[in-house]
Amino acid sequence: MGKTLKVLGWLIGMVLLLIIAAVILIPMFVDPNDHKDRIVAEVKKATGRDLTIGGDIGLSVFPRLALELNGLTLSNAKGFKEGDFAAVKHAEVGVNLLPLLIDQLLEVDTVRIEGLKLNLARSKSGVTNWDDMLGKAEGERESVEAESPQQDKAGLMAFTVGGLSIKEANLVWDDQSTGERYQIDNIYLETGELAPGRSVDLNFSMDLASRKPLLKGGVKLTSKMLVKPDEQVFSMQDLQLAVNLTGEGMPEEGVKSLLEGDLLVNLTSNILDLHDLELTSGKLKLTGRVQGEEIQTNPTFKGELNLAEFNLREWMNQFGLPVPETADEEVLQSLFLSSDFTASPDQLVLKNLLLELDQTKLKGEFEMVNFASPAYLFNLALNTINVDRYLPPKAEPGRAPGKPSKGGSENEPLFPNELLRGLRLDGTVRIDSLIVNGLQAEAILLKVRGRDGKLNLDHEVGRFYDGLMKGDVQLDVTGERPAINLTQKVSRILSGPLLLDLTGKDTLLGSGDLDMQLTSRGNTVKQLKRGLNGQLSFDFRDGAVKGFNLAKMIRDTKAKLKGEGTMVLNEPEQTDFSELNGRATIVNGVVNNQSLLAKSPYLRLEGSGKAYLLEERLKYTVRPVIVNTPAGQGGEALEDLVGIPIPVKIKGNWNDPDFSIQLSKILEEQQKAKLKQKLDQKVDEKIGEKLEEKVPEELKDKLKDKLKNLF
């Protein structure tokens, strides 16, 4: 038995000696450089490409099997620009033989690659410059699989790689079909020892540039990487990704960003977890967590994101972004955002959404479905916002601070038709308090629906100048010109404060109701005015029309016609009413009102006329009737006009109309009536005297009437 073991030991020793001798002697008698031509020919046969080996091929066998290549280039595919498809300045790899032979342990030295150049391209017809090699490789692989017997699936017990070192690598992607061109230079990759289940330091950096869009910059990545092949687990701890970009769409000084976090990918469980996420860019800081499920089959992601509060105006200035000119320079000072999210390839859902801009808080849920043709679903609540603070500053003198100027042209487009035609919306917005264009509203409920170019906005305002407002707006942009249909009902509003906020003048006081059913077509203010049609009605109580005192105007006109001086009384320039109502029809931008009625303790008024929206002018007549006169000097001057309709013509620009009272004819008729009355009295007296003694009593009255008619 002992002799047998000795013989076996001697045989094993002889085998090892022969192996050692072979690996020492083979490199001495076999020079791989003598076979360059054969290698080039085989590559040509396999790929159809020209391989150039400009440097020496180094080969060693013991104690490590090592290969070193220098000056390799592989020509480009036919039909593409002349030059190299790939080139390598220097590459080397080595394997320790004894651990491989004895322990089945694969120990690879650091793999080094220097000066790698790879030029990838796609032609205008969509063919890439590596398609030819993929076709050949796929055919050869299928042939080998068909001819080769089933191999033993048992793999190596373990393996290690001393590291990976890539320096001065360059990559170009040139897509002639789209005009895009990207270039990555100075690719640097350095790792520590790579072994299953062990963490390794990873350092990566590169410079990048593109032609469309025009960009350039740098990327740097550091991390502790862990790979567990048996468990299909990959992780990166202490991940830091720094990006620095300049170019098209970027601020002049560029954008610098840093992403930090910990990444875990488990392909067995099909999950991803990116936690302790932190992204910073200037004063912008985003934190959160992202978790993924079914990442290889049907990926979905969920998590939370928090954008820390920062000064939006300063951040935009820092990055060279245009800051909108606002009526209030104190806005855009503070922005904060937080939300939970769920995302898949065709859906994004935001829940527990909180957006704070200055003093405004927006909460709720938002969903986007089908990214190719998105639909937006939302249920949002907003506390308060003054929109006027964010609009451009006033450009006209005399307007109240913080209110936007009328500005703009009546010929400027109002609706982005193409955008609206593809918009799909279904949502609700609740607003506690809103100020826009000077108007104030509270307890607002908006319901928005839109699809295929048709939008509908139902709105209800619980508090609108002490009243209620409810209505519906329909917008149809499917045709060449947008079509608008408006139904609006306003109840018990205070017109004075409303007009004061809207125009700066409270020309109409009182509480009232307003109903409107309007339609129009057009995409500019001018077109909408010209195409406006519909009807409206109004009913106001216990108010006044400011700017003119109708009773005073009648009194003053009467005094002038008589050559008398006008009275100076302490009375406001307004015409009071207890009731004011009317109806109007609108045809092609002309408002026709034929049924204006107003009442006050001293006046009854009827009116009719037209308002021309395009020209902003009036042509109107009101016919006040004095039914009673107040006590005092002002009332006495009107006593003789009681019961007489007095036409008042109103015409001109509706912001400053002209008033004319048609009183002269009325006074002439009054003078004639008075003269006739006196004449009748005189005739009656004279006839009575002559007939007193000569005519019987029963004939006196008949004779008097006939004689009066004669005169």
XYZ file of C-alpha atoms in Angstrom:
711
model
C 0.000 0.000 0.000
C 2.808 2.355 0.912
C 4.615 1.488 -2.307
C 1.498 2.207 -4.300
C 1.148 5.632 -2.674
C 4.772 6.406 -3.452
C 4.294 5.475 -7.111
C 1.117 7.615 -7.259
C 2.923 10.510 -5.631
C 5.807 10.144 -8.079
C 3.387 10.160 -11.034
C 1.611 13.309 -9.766
C 4.983 14.987 -9.222
C 6.059 14.093 -12.755
C 2.797 15.517 -14.182
C 3.231 18.757 -12.271
C 6.863 18.924 -13.372
C 5.852 18.447 -16.991
C 3.152 21.152 -16.695
C 5.610 23.576 -15.126
C 8.185 22.790 -17.771
C 5.611 23.302 -20.511
C 4.443 26.663 -19.276
C 8.035 27.791 -18.946
C 9.252 26.462 -22.285
C 6.200 27.306 -24.499
C 6.714 31.099 -24.360
C 10.425 30.496 -25.081
C 9.744 28.667 -28.321
C 6.315 30.118 -29.349
C 6.105 33.837 -30.156
C 2.451 35.027 -30.616
C 3.655 37.936 -32.735
C 4.583 35.384 -35.409
C 0.842 34.672 -35.782
C -0.447 38.253 -36.289
C -1.300 37.652 -39.930
C -3.286 34.555 -39.072
C -5.177 36.428 -36.328
C -5.965 39.286 -38.748
C -7.187 36.805 -41.358
C -9.452 35.002 -38.886
C -11.001 38.314 -37.764
C -11.576 39.278 -41.391
C -13.237 35.941 -42.015
C -15.440 36.199 -38.958
C -16.468 39.869 -39.173
C -15.569 41.182 -42.598
C -13.607 43.925 -40.837
C -9.909 44.801 -40.996
C -8.020 44.252 -37.759
C -4.709 46.040 -37.289
C -2.253 45.029 -34.593
C 0.191 47.901 -34.406
C 2.032 46.830 -31.256
C 3.451 43.693 -29.717
C 1.406 40.835 -28.344
C 2.710 39.758 -24.946
C 2.087 36.230 -23.637
C 3.253 34.517 -20.453
C 2.094 31.224 -18.958
C 3.693 30.661 -15.548
C 3.103 31.391 -12.742
C 0.246 33.298 -14.342
C -1.396 33.054 -17.716
C -1.218 36.607 -19.008
C -2.039 38.304 -22.300
C -1.030 41.823 -23.327
C -2.217 43.616 -26.469
C -1.024 46.901 -27.914
C -2.184 49.122 -30.755
C -5.355 47.306 -31.860
C -7.793 48.873 -34.330
C -10.911 47.449 -36.007
C -12.257 49.114 -39.141
C -15.763 50.566 -39.482
C -18.632 48.827 -41.251
C -19.285 49.431 -44.929
C -21.486 52.408 -45.675
C -20.223 54.414 -42.721
C -17.536 57.052 -42.400
C -13.982 55.914 -42.937
C -12.053 55.368 -39.757
C -11.998 52.965 -36.882
C -14.989 51.300 -35.323
C -12.894 50.486 -32.268
C -9.337 50.969 -31.072
C -7.347 49.988 -27.984
C -4.015 51.513 -27.118
C -3.148 48.933 -24.431
C -4.944 46.027 -22.742
C -3.765 43.303 -20.398
C -5.251 40.522 -18.322
C -3.754 37.685 -16.291
C -4.916 34.530 -14.452
C -3.034 32.726 -11.670
C -2.699 29.103 -12.794
C -1.995 27.160 -9.582
C -5.213 28.206 -7.738
C -7.142 27.406 -10.920
C -5.611 23.939 -11.334
C -5.541 22.901 -7.695
C -8.554 24.648 -6.055
C -10.672 25.523 -9.092
C -10.344 29.139 -7.929
C -10.241 31.700 -10.697
C -7.921 34.505 -9.653
C -7.780 37.244 -12.294
C -5.323 40.074 -11.964
C -6.413 43.648 -12.458
C -7.854 44.026 -15.951
C -6.310 47.096 -17.559
C -7.537 48.917 -20.620
C -6.025 52.155 -21.840
C -6.929 54.365 -24.771
C -10.170 52.577 -25.746
C -12.040 54.326 -28.561
C -15.466 53.187 -29.673
C -17.365 54.944 -32.487
C -21.029 53.900 -32.594
C -23.266 55.187 -35.379
C -26.674 54.809 -36.985
C -27.304 55.663 -40.617
C -30.248 57.686 -41.933
C -31.927 54.399 -42.846
C -31.673 53.145 -39.250
C -28.815 50.636 -39.686
C -26.089 50.633 -37.014
C -22.408 50.001 -37.607
C -22.433 46.857 -35.485
C -25.486 45.136 -36.974
C -23.260 43.110 -39.344
C -21.229 41.649 -36.494
C -24.304 40.778 -34.448
C -25.729 38.833 -37.346
C -22.554 36.817 -37.830
C -22.067 36.242 -34.110
C -25.651 35.059 -33.651
C -25.337 32.569 -36.522
C -22.068 31.180 -35.222
C -23.461 30.873 -31.722
C -26.481 28.891 -32.902
C -24.207 26.632 -34.978
C -21.927 25.931 -32.046
C -24.853 25.212 -29.743
C -26.299 22.754 -32.276
C -23.034 20.875 -32.812
C -21.632 20.867 -29.285
C -22.598 18.194 -26.772
C -24.249 19.210 -23.511
C -21.585 20.659 -21.267
C -21.223 20.127 -17.572
C -23.103 22.927 -15.806
C -20.770 22.837 -12.809
C -18.975 26.133 -12.583
C -15.996 27.360 -10.706
C -16.087 27.207 -6.950
C -15.163 30.903 -6.669
C -13.499 33.696 -8.505
C -11.828 37.016 -7.800
C -10.699 39.853 -10.008
C -7.873 41.990 -8.778
C -9.643 45.056 -10.082
C -10.730 46.883 -13.188
C -8.802 49.848 -14.554
C -10.005 51.779 -17.593
C -8.243 55.006 -18.520
C -8.477 57.530 -21.351
C -11.449 55.805 -22.955
C -13.663 57.600 -25.465
C -17.119 56.817 -26.826
C -19.011 58.526 -29.688
C -22.667 58.036 -30.653
C -23.623 59.614 -33.994
C -27.255 59.157 -35.055
C -27.686 60.388 -38.620
C -31.402 59.560 -38.556
C -32.124 62.178 -35.854
C -29.091 64.459 -35.990
C -28.144 63.588 -32.406
C -24.468 63.271 -31.558
C -23.035 62.471 -28.152
C -19.375 62.202 -27.228
C -17.953 60.848 -23.982
C -14.252 61.451 -23.362
C -11.751 60.698 -20.645
C -13.699 57.751 -19.275
C -12.032 56.632 -16.071
C -12.983 53.552 -14.051
C -11.021 52.184 -11.117
C -12.103 49.463 -8.689
C -10.584 47.473 -5.887
C -10.576 43.691 -5.815
C -13.778 42.206 -7.213
C -15.071 39.120 -5.443
C -18.572 37.739 -4.833
C -19.995 38.898 -1.504
C -17.298 41.515 -0.895
C -17.731 45.257 -1.126
C -15.371 47.126 -3.393
C -14.521 50.783 -3.862
C -15.703 52.168 -7.200
C -14.501 55.371 -8.851
C -15.842 56.491 -12.201
C -15.674 59.750 -14.130
C -16.154 60.998 -17.672
C -16.532 64.139 -19.778
C -19.489 64.309 -22.108
C -20.648 66.499 -24.978
C -23.585 66.482 -27.392
C -24.431 68.310 -30.589
C -28.209 68.109 -30.362
C -28.895 69.448 -27.819
C -25.663 71.433 -27.484
C -24.277 70.367 -24.096
C -21.015 69.566 -22.412
C -20.007 68.662 -18.893
C -18.609 66.079 -16.544
C -19.850 63.190 -14.407
C -18.185 61.653 -11.369
C -19.369 58.603 -9.427
C -17.995 57.074 -6.225
C -19.437 54.242 -4.146
C -18.840 51.017 -2.255
C -20.202 48.309 -4.549
C -21.288 44.813 -3.542
C -22.215 41.988 -5.916
C -23.656 38.612 -4.852
C -24.073 36.571 -8.064
C -25.634 33.536 -6.372
C -28.342 35.667 -4.798
C -28.491 38.077 -7.758
C -28.026 40.998 -5.389
C -26.311 44.247 -6.309
C -25.835 47.213 -3.987
C -24.068 50.545 -3.898
C -23.472 52.108 -0.513
C -22.448 55.732 0.058
C -23.325 56.494 -3.548
C -22.271 59.941 -4.756
C -23.015 61.092 -8.287
C -21.827 64.584 -9.233
C -22.908 66.170 -12.537
C -21.698 69.450 -14.011
C -23.377 70.621 -17.241
C -23.219 73.716 -19.438
C -24.776 74.536 -22.781
C -28.171 74.907 -24.417
C -30.988 75.595 -21.969
C -28.536 75.947 -19.083
C -27.512 79.010 -17.065
C -24.345 80.733 -18.243
C -22.290 79.307 -15.409
C -23.819 75.847 -15.835
C -25.597 73.489 -13.478
C -23.901 71.566 -10.702
C -25.803 68.748 -9.013
C -24.949 66.070 -6.464
C -26.969 62.892 -5.898
C -26.336 60.839 -2.758
C -27.935 57.695 -1.386
C -27.815 53.920 -0.950
C -28.972 51.560 -3.717
C -30.027 47.916 -3.445
C -31.129 45.751 -6.388
C -32.322 42.171 -5.801
C -33.087 40.391 -9.079
C -34.281 37.258 -7.265
C -36.978 39.219 -5.450
C -37.270 41.568 -8.421
C -37.054 44.679 -6.222
C -35.107 47.938 -5.995
C -34.588 50.218 -3.034
C -32.950 53.642 -3.217
C -33.006 55.094 0.277
C -31.431 58.054 2.061
C -31.802 59.831 -1.265
C -30.544 63.415 -1.374
C -30.210 65.597 -4.474
C -28.710 69.074 -4.175
C -28.284 71.748 -6.831
C -27.331 75.160 -5.552
C -29.803 75.961 -2.776
C -32.217 73.307 -4.008
C -32.375 70.150 -1.891
C -34.525 67.098 -2.623
C -34.721 64.138 -0.239
C -36.736 60.948 -0.200
C -36.886 57.252 -0.972
C -37.689 55.173 -4.057
C -38.752 51.513 -3.980
C -39.297 49.386 -7.056
C -41.177 46.131 -7.610
C -41.224 43.700 -10.560
C -38.372 45.738 -12.006
C -37.530 43.173 -14.724
C -41.060 42.436 -15.922
C -43.616 45.122 -15.063
C -41.719 47.775 -13.101
C -43.574 49.940 -10.619
C -42.031 52.439 -8.225
C -43.266 54.095 -5.076
C -41.838 56.355 -2.429
C -41.821 59.866 -1.076
C -40.073 63.044 -2.171
C -39.490 66.236 -0.218
C -38.222 69.453 -1.724
C -36.891 71.571 1.130
C -38.066 75.173 1.387
C -35.889 77.556 -0.603
C -35.990 81.039 -2.096
C -37.246 80.464 -5.619
C -36.364 83.955 -6.851
C -32.759 83.682 -5.598
C -32.398 80.176 -7.024
C -33.580 81.289 -10.468
C -31.186 84.230 -10.389
C -28.337 81.950 -9.323
C -28.924 79.626 -12.285
C -29.412 82.450 -14.739
C -33.060 81.558 -15.302
C -35.432 84.382 -16.316
C -37.396 85.603 -13.295
C -40.879 86.751 -14.341
C -41.634 90.401 -13.716
C -44.352 90.542 -11.069
C -46.560 93.279 -9.654
C -45.332 92.360 -6.180
C -41.574 91.942 -5.888
C -42.013 90.062 -2.610
C -43.518 86.971 -4.270
C -41.567 83.873 -5.369
C -39.631 84.005 -2.115
C -40.521 80.620 -0.690
C -41.231 77.237 -2.303
C -41.741 73.844 -0.638
C -42.972 70.523 -2.033
C -43.635 67.085 -0.601
C -45.559 64.089 -1.900
C -45.928 60.337 -1.872
C -45.846 58.832 -5.334
C -46.476 55.676 -7.331
C -45.122 55.356 -10.868
C -45.267 52.800 -13.653
C -44.468 52.938 -17.384
C -47.894 54.460 -18.113
C -49.055 56.063 -14.854
C -47.960 58.554 -12.193
C -49.934 59.039 -8.972
C -49.180 61.723 -6.372
C -50.832 61.428 -2.961
C -50.524 63.557 0.166
C -49.337 66.299 -2.154
C -48.356 69.536 -0.426
C -47.078 72.511 -2.394
C -46.375 75.795 -0.627
C -45.607 78.941 -2.610
C -45.202 82.014 -0.416
C -48.456 82.148 1.620
C -50.331 79.719 -0.649
C -50.782 76.043 0.235
C -52.006 73.446 -2.261
C -52.988 69.994 -1.016
C -54.552 66.936 -2.572
C -54.062 64.166 -5.120
C -52.918 64.182 -8.727
C -52.761 61.405 -11.322
C -51.401 61.230 -14.867
C -52.402 58.229 -16.993
C -50.993 57.125 -20.373
C -47.867 59.198 -20.953
C -48.156 58.909 -24.746
C -51.544 60.676 -24.675
C -51.849 61.753 -21.052
C -55.028 62.195 -19.053
C -54.906 64.250 -15.848
C -57.047 63.444 -12.815
C -56.927 65.588 -9.680
C -58.648 66.545 -6.445
C -56.963 69.618 -5.016
C -57.592 72.140 -2.250
C -55.979 75.583 -2.117
C -56.145 77.888 0.891
C -55.583 81.367 -0.517
C -53.904 83.061 -3.443
C -53.721 86.584 -4.818
C -53.046 85.990 -8.506
C -52.578 89.710 -9.157
C -49.347 89.668 -7.142
C -47.829 87.244 -9.677
C -48.995 89.051 -12.834
C -46.876 91.678 -14.622
C -46.837 95.094 -12.906
C -49.155 97.910 -13.863
C -48.329 99.793 -17.062
C -51.056 102.428 -16.954
C -51.126 105.462 -14.633
C -53.803 105.874 -12.039
C -54.388 102.207 -11.265
C -54.407 100.902 -7.732
C -51.086 99.341 -6.562
C -50.725 95.659 -7.216
C -53.421 95.564 -9.907
C -52.347 94.517 -13.379
C -52.780 96.892 -16.249
C -55.295 96.130 -18.939
C -52.296 95.626 -21.229
C -51.984 93.362 -24.172
C -53.630 93.612 -27.544
C -57.188 92.661 -28.378
C -55.736 90.784 -31.348
C -53.426 88.501 -29.345
C -54.399 84.786 -29.253
C -56.115 83.734 -26.033
C -56.257 79.932 -26.290
C -53.456 77.457 -27.151
C -55.659 75.419 -29.478
C -53.230 72.584 -30.247
C -52.481 72.040 -26.570
C -56.145 72.101 -25.587
C -57.142 69.665 -28.348
C -54.903 66.983 -26.864
C -55.784 67.741 -23.249
C -57.761 65.258 -21.174
C -58.828 66.501 -17.749
C -61.148 65.416 -14.972
C -60.743 67.046 -11.624
C -61.935 69.235 -8.797
C -60.312 72.276 -7.205
C -61.515 73.918 -3.992
C -60.239 77.398 -3.150
C -60.827 79.120 0.184
C -59.943 82.613 -1.013
C -59.017 84.005 -4.430
C -58.109 87.439 -5.801
C -57.728 87.824 -9.558
C -57.923 91.015 -11.615
C -58.897 92.815 -8.439
C -61.957 90.631 -7.824
C -62.333 88.758 -4.548
C -64.078 85.418 -4.115
C -64.314 82.835 -1.344
C -65.534 79.250 -0.910
C -64.919 78.356 -4.558
C -65.640 74.963 -6.099
C -64.322 74.271 -9.619
C -65.040 71.114 -11.594
C -62.989 70.731 -14.769
C -63.555 68.203 -17.530
C -61.928 68.088 -20.935
C -61.456 65.662 -23.808
C -60.915 65.836 -27.573
C -60.789 69.626 -27.648
C -63.925 70.180 -25.572
C -63.551 71.626 -22.079
C -66.180 72.249 -19.435
C -65.765 74.296 -16.255
C -68.521 74.196 -13.627
C -67.967 76.803 -10.939
C -69.713 77.745 -7.740
C -68.651 80.629 -5.491
C -70.143 80.608 -2.012
C -69.167 84.177 -1.150
C -68.914 86.718 -3.948
C -69.393 90.291 -2.720
C -71.941 89.162 -0.142
C -73.698 87.067 -2.777
C -73.530 83.781 -4.615
C -72.259 82.956 -8.095
C -72.825 79.788 -10.051
C -72.275 78.943 -13.675
C -70.825 76.846 -16.430
C -68.269 77.612 -19.147
C -67.891 75.397 -22.198
C -64.967 75.811 -24.584
C -64.789 73.953 -27.909
C -61.490 74.231 -29.832
C -62.136 71.460 -32.338
C -62.841 73.964 -35.116
C -60.744 76.693 -36.680
C -62.110 79.243 -34.201
C -62.814 78.357 -30.572
C -66.473 78.417 -29.517
C -67.516 79.554 -26.027
C -70.802 79.005 -24.231
C -71.306 80.762 -20.882
C -74.177 80.355 -18.438
C -73.855 82.541 -15.345
C -76.182 83.298 -12.423
C -75.234 85.801 -9.708
C -77.476 86.394 -6.687
C -77.592 89.169 -4.079
C -74.214 90.693 -4.924
C -73.139 94.170 -3.827
C -72.397 95.891 -7.105
C -70.511 98.874 -5.631
C -67.578 96.981 -4.061
C -67.456 94.636 -7.073
C -67.138 97.473 -9.597
C -64.681 99.320 -7.364
C -62.368 96.296 -7.289
C -62.828 95.593 -10.981
C -62.619 99.095 -12.485
C -61.607 101.410 -9.642
C -65.039 103.134 -9.789
C -68.193 102.142 -7.910
C -70.517 103.563 -10.575
C -73.449 101.330 -9.570
C -74.512 100.771 -5.985
C -77.048 98.288 -4.730
C -77.730 94.608 -4.203
C -78.931 92.557 -7.104
C -79.157 89.511 -9.325
C -77.685 88.902 -12.759
C -78.406 86.106 -15.245
C -76.486 85.566 -18.488
C -76.596 83.038 -21.333
C -73.872 83.995 -23.824
C -72.093 82.412 -26.791
C -69.229 83.550 -29.004
C -66.531 82.396 -31.395
C -62.956 83.572 -31.722
C -59.449 83.370 -30.341
C -58.915 87.061 -29.568
C -60.757 89.577 -27.440
C -61.790 91.466 -30.566
C -63.163 88.337 -32.237
C -65.054 87.334 -29.103
C -66.633 90.801 -28.817
C -67.683 90.747 -32.455
C -69.159 87.254 -32.202
C -70.940 87.685 -28.858
C -74.590 86.614 -28.830
C -77.089 85.814 -26.118
C -79.285 87.383 -23.516
C -79.033 88.774 -20.013
C -81.267 90.138 -17.283
C -80.608 92.086 -14.090
C -82.528 93.202 -11.034
C -80.961 95.550 -8.457
C -82.542 97.029 -5.350
C -81.908 100.003 -3.034
C -78.956 101.544 -4.796
C -77.763 104.416 -6.934
C -76.134 105.154 -10.267
C -73.137 107.335 -9.488
C -71.652 110.003 -11.725
C -74.798 112.009 -12.447
C -77.788 113.344 -10.500
C -80.734 113.091 -12.868
C -83.015 115.332 -10.827
C -80.295 117.998 -10.564
C -79.605 117.795 -14.319
C -83.315 118.359 -15.080
C -83.512 121.217 -12.602
C -80.375 122.906 -13.946
C -81.465 122.490 -17.562
C -84.842 123.997 -16.764
C -83.202 126.981 -15.050
C -80.904 127.627 -18.017
C -83.779 127.502 -20.477
C -85.634 130.048 -18.396
C -82.563 132.220 -18.044
C -82.398 131.607 -14.307
C -79.361 130.737 -12.219
C -78.741 127.166 -11.123
C -79.153 126.191 -7.509
C -76.153 125.143 -5.456
C -77.298 122.399 -3.133
C -75.321 119.971 -1.011
C -76.359 116.749 -2.776
C -74.307 113.820 -4.156
C -73.683 113.269 -7.864
C -75.801 110.168 -8.069
C -79.282 109.021 -8.976
C -80.877 106.868 -6.327
C -83.247 104.012 -7.049
C -85.265 101.518 -5.077
C -85.578 99.186 -8.080
C -83.514 98.825 -11.268
C -84.142 95.974 -13.652
C -84.075 95.126 -17.306
C -83.426 92.621 -20.050
C -81.149 92.722 -23.067
C -80.335 90.681 -26.117
C -76.884 90.596 -27.697
C -76.401 90.081 -31.419
C -72.916 90.106 -32.959
C -71.446 92.271 -30.231
C -74.328 94.784 -29.992
C -76.250 94.850 -26.709
C -79.894 95.813 -27.278
C -81.835 96.788 -24.163
C -85.466 97.833 -24.732
C -86.847 97.263 -21.253
C -84.962 99.247 -18.619
C -87.139 100.102 -15.621
C -86.157 102.050 -12.506
C -88.064 103.399 -9.515
C -87.273 105.713 -6.655
C -89.438 107.689 -4.197
C -89.386 110.665 -6.600
C -88.775 109.147 -10.056
C -90.027 106.487 -12.398
C -87.709 105.756 -15.318
C -87.908 103.776 -18.520
C -85.004 103.321 -20.914
C -83.974 101.723 -24.166
C -80.968 101.726 -26.441
C -77.846 99.913 -27.560
C -74.233 99.383 -26.460
C -71.595 98.591 -29.081
C -68.926 96.354 -27.560
C -66.299 96.721 -30.283
C -66.449 100.537 -30.310
C -67.135 100.748 -26.546
C -69.865 103.322 -27.102
C -73.496 103.891 -26.096
C -76.615 105.126 -27.833
C -79.296 105.196 -25.204
C -82.394 107.081 -24.124
C -83.937 107.180 -20.674
C -87.308 108.776 -19.921
C -87.593 109.729 -16.273
C -90.958 110.832 -14.878
C -91.080 112.888 -11.683
C -93.794 111.390 -9.487
C -93.078 113.331 -6.337
C -90.820 116.130 -5.194
C -88.795 116.359 -2.034
C -89.403 119.090 0.432
C -87.239 122.157 0.128
C -85.987 124.485 -2.547
C -84.776 121.717 -4.909
C -88.175 120.023 -4.903
C -90.113 123.227 -5.558
C -88.261 123.772 -8.826
C -89.557 120.453 -10.129
C -93.149 120.652 -9.026
C -94.444 121.813 -12.380
C -92.730 118.828 -14.110
C -94.507 116.167 -12.101
C -95.980 113.478 -14.305
C -94.228 114.598 -17.494
C -91.795 112.133 -19.256
C -88.451 113.889 -19.839
C -86.237 112.276 -22.533
C -82.504 112.090 -21.680
C -80.130 111.124 -24.495
C -76.912 109.264 -23.560
C -74.289 108.679 -26.233
C -70.552 108.419 -26.819
C -67.785 106.405 -25.147
C -69.233 104.472 -22.259
C -66.375 105.510 -19.986
C -67.260 109.207 -20.473
C -70.681 109.521 -22.162
C -72.490 112.730 -23.095
C -75.879 113.492 -21.536
C -78.495 115.765 -23.116
C -81.928 116.470 -21.663
C -84.732 117.187 -24.171
C -86.508 119.718 -21.885
C -87.027 122.744 -24.153
C -90.033 121.343 -26.035
C -91.609 120.250 -22.789
C -91.300 123.761 -21.374
C -92.753 125.265 -24.592
C -95.747 122.964 -24.355
C -96.106 123.951 -20.714
C -96.119 127.663 -21.645
C -98.751 127.061 -24.320
C -100.900 125.133 -21.874
C -100.635 127.895 -19.288
C -101.480 130.569 -21.877
C -104.493 128.579 -23.028
C -105.613 128.180 -19.450
C -105.448 131.949 -18.825
C -107.229 132.717 -22.098
C -110.001 130.297 -21.267
C -110.383 131.958 -17.903
C -110.642 135.476 -19.424
C -113.135 134.419 -22.072
C -115.204 132.713 -19.473
C -115.290 135.836 -17.343
C -116.257 138.209 -20.232
C -118.923 135.968 -21.688
C -120.368 135.421 -18.288
C -120.786 139.145 -17.708
C -122.552 139.760 -21.066
C -124.894 136.825 -20.792
C -125.761 137.221 -17.162
C -128.926 139.279 -17.708
C -129.940 138.462 -21.287
C -129.818 134.652 -21.502
C -131.934 132.204 -19.558
C -130.096 130.262 -16.894
C -130.608 126.884 -18.557
C -128.839 128.002 -21.786
C -125.826 129.809 -20.285
C -123.447 126.821 -20.034
C -124.133 125.582 -23.578
C -123.677 129.028 -25.048
C -120.460 129.601 -23.116
C -118.882 126.422 -24.491
C -119.743 127.310 -28.093
C -118.381 130.830 -27.745
C -115.127 129.504 -26.171
C -114.603 127.129 -29.056
C -115.166 129.993 -31.445
C -112.464 132.073 -29.814
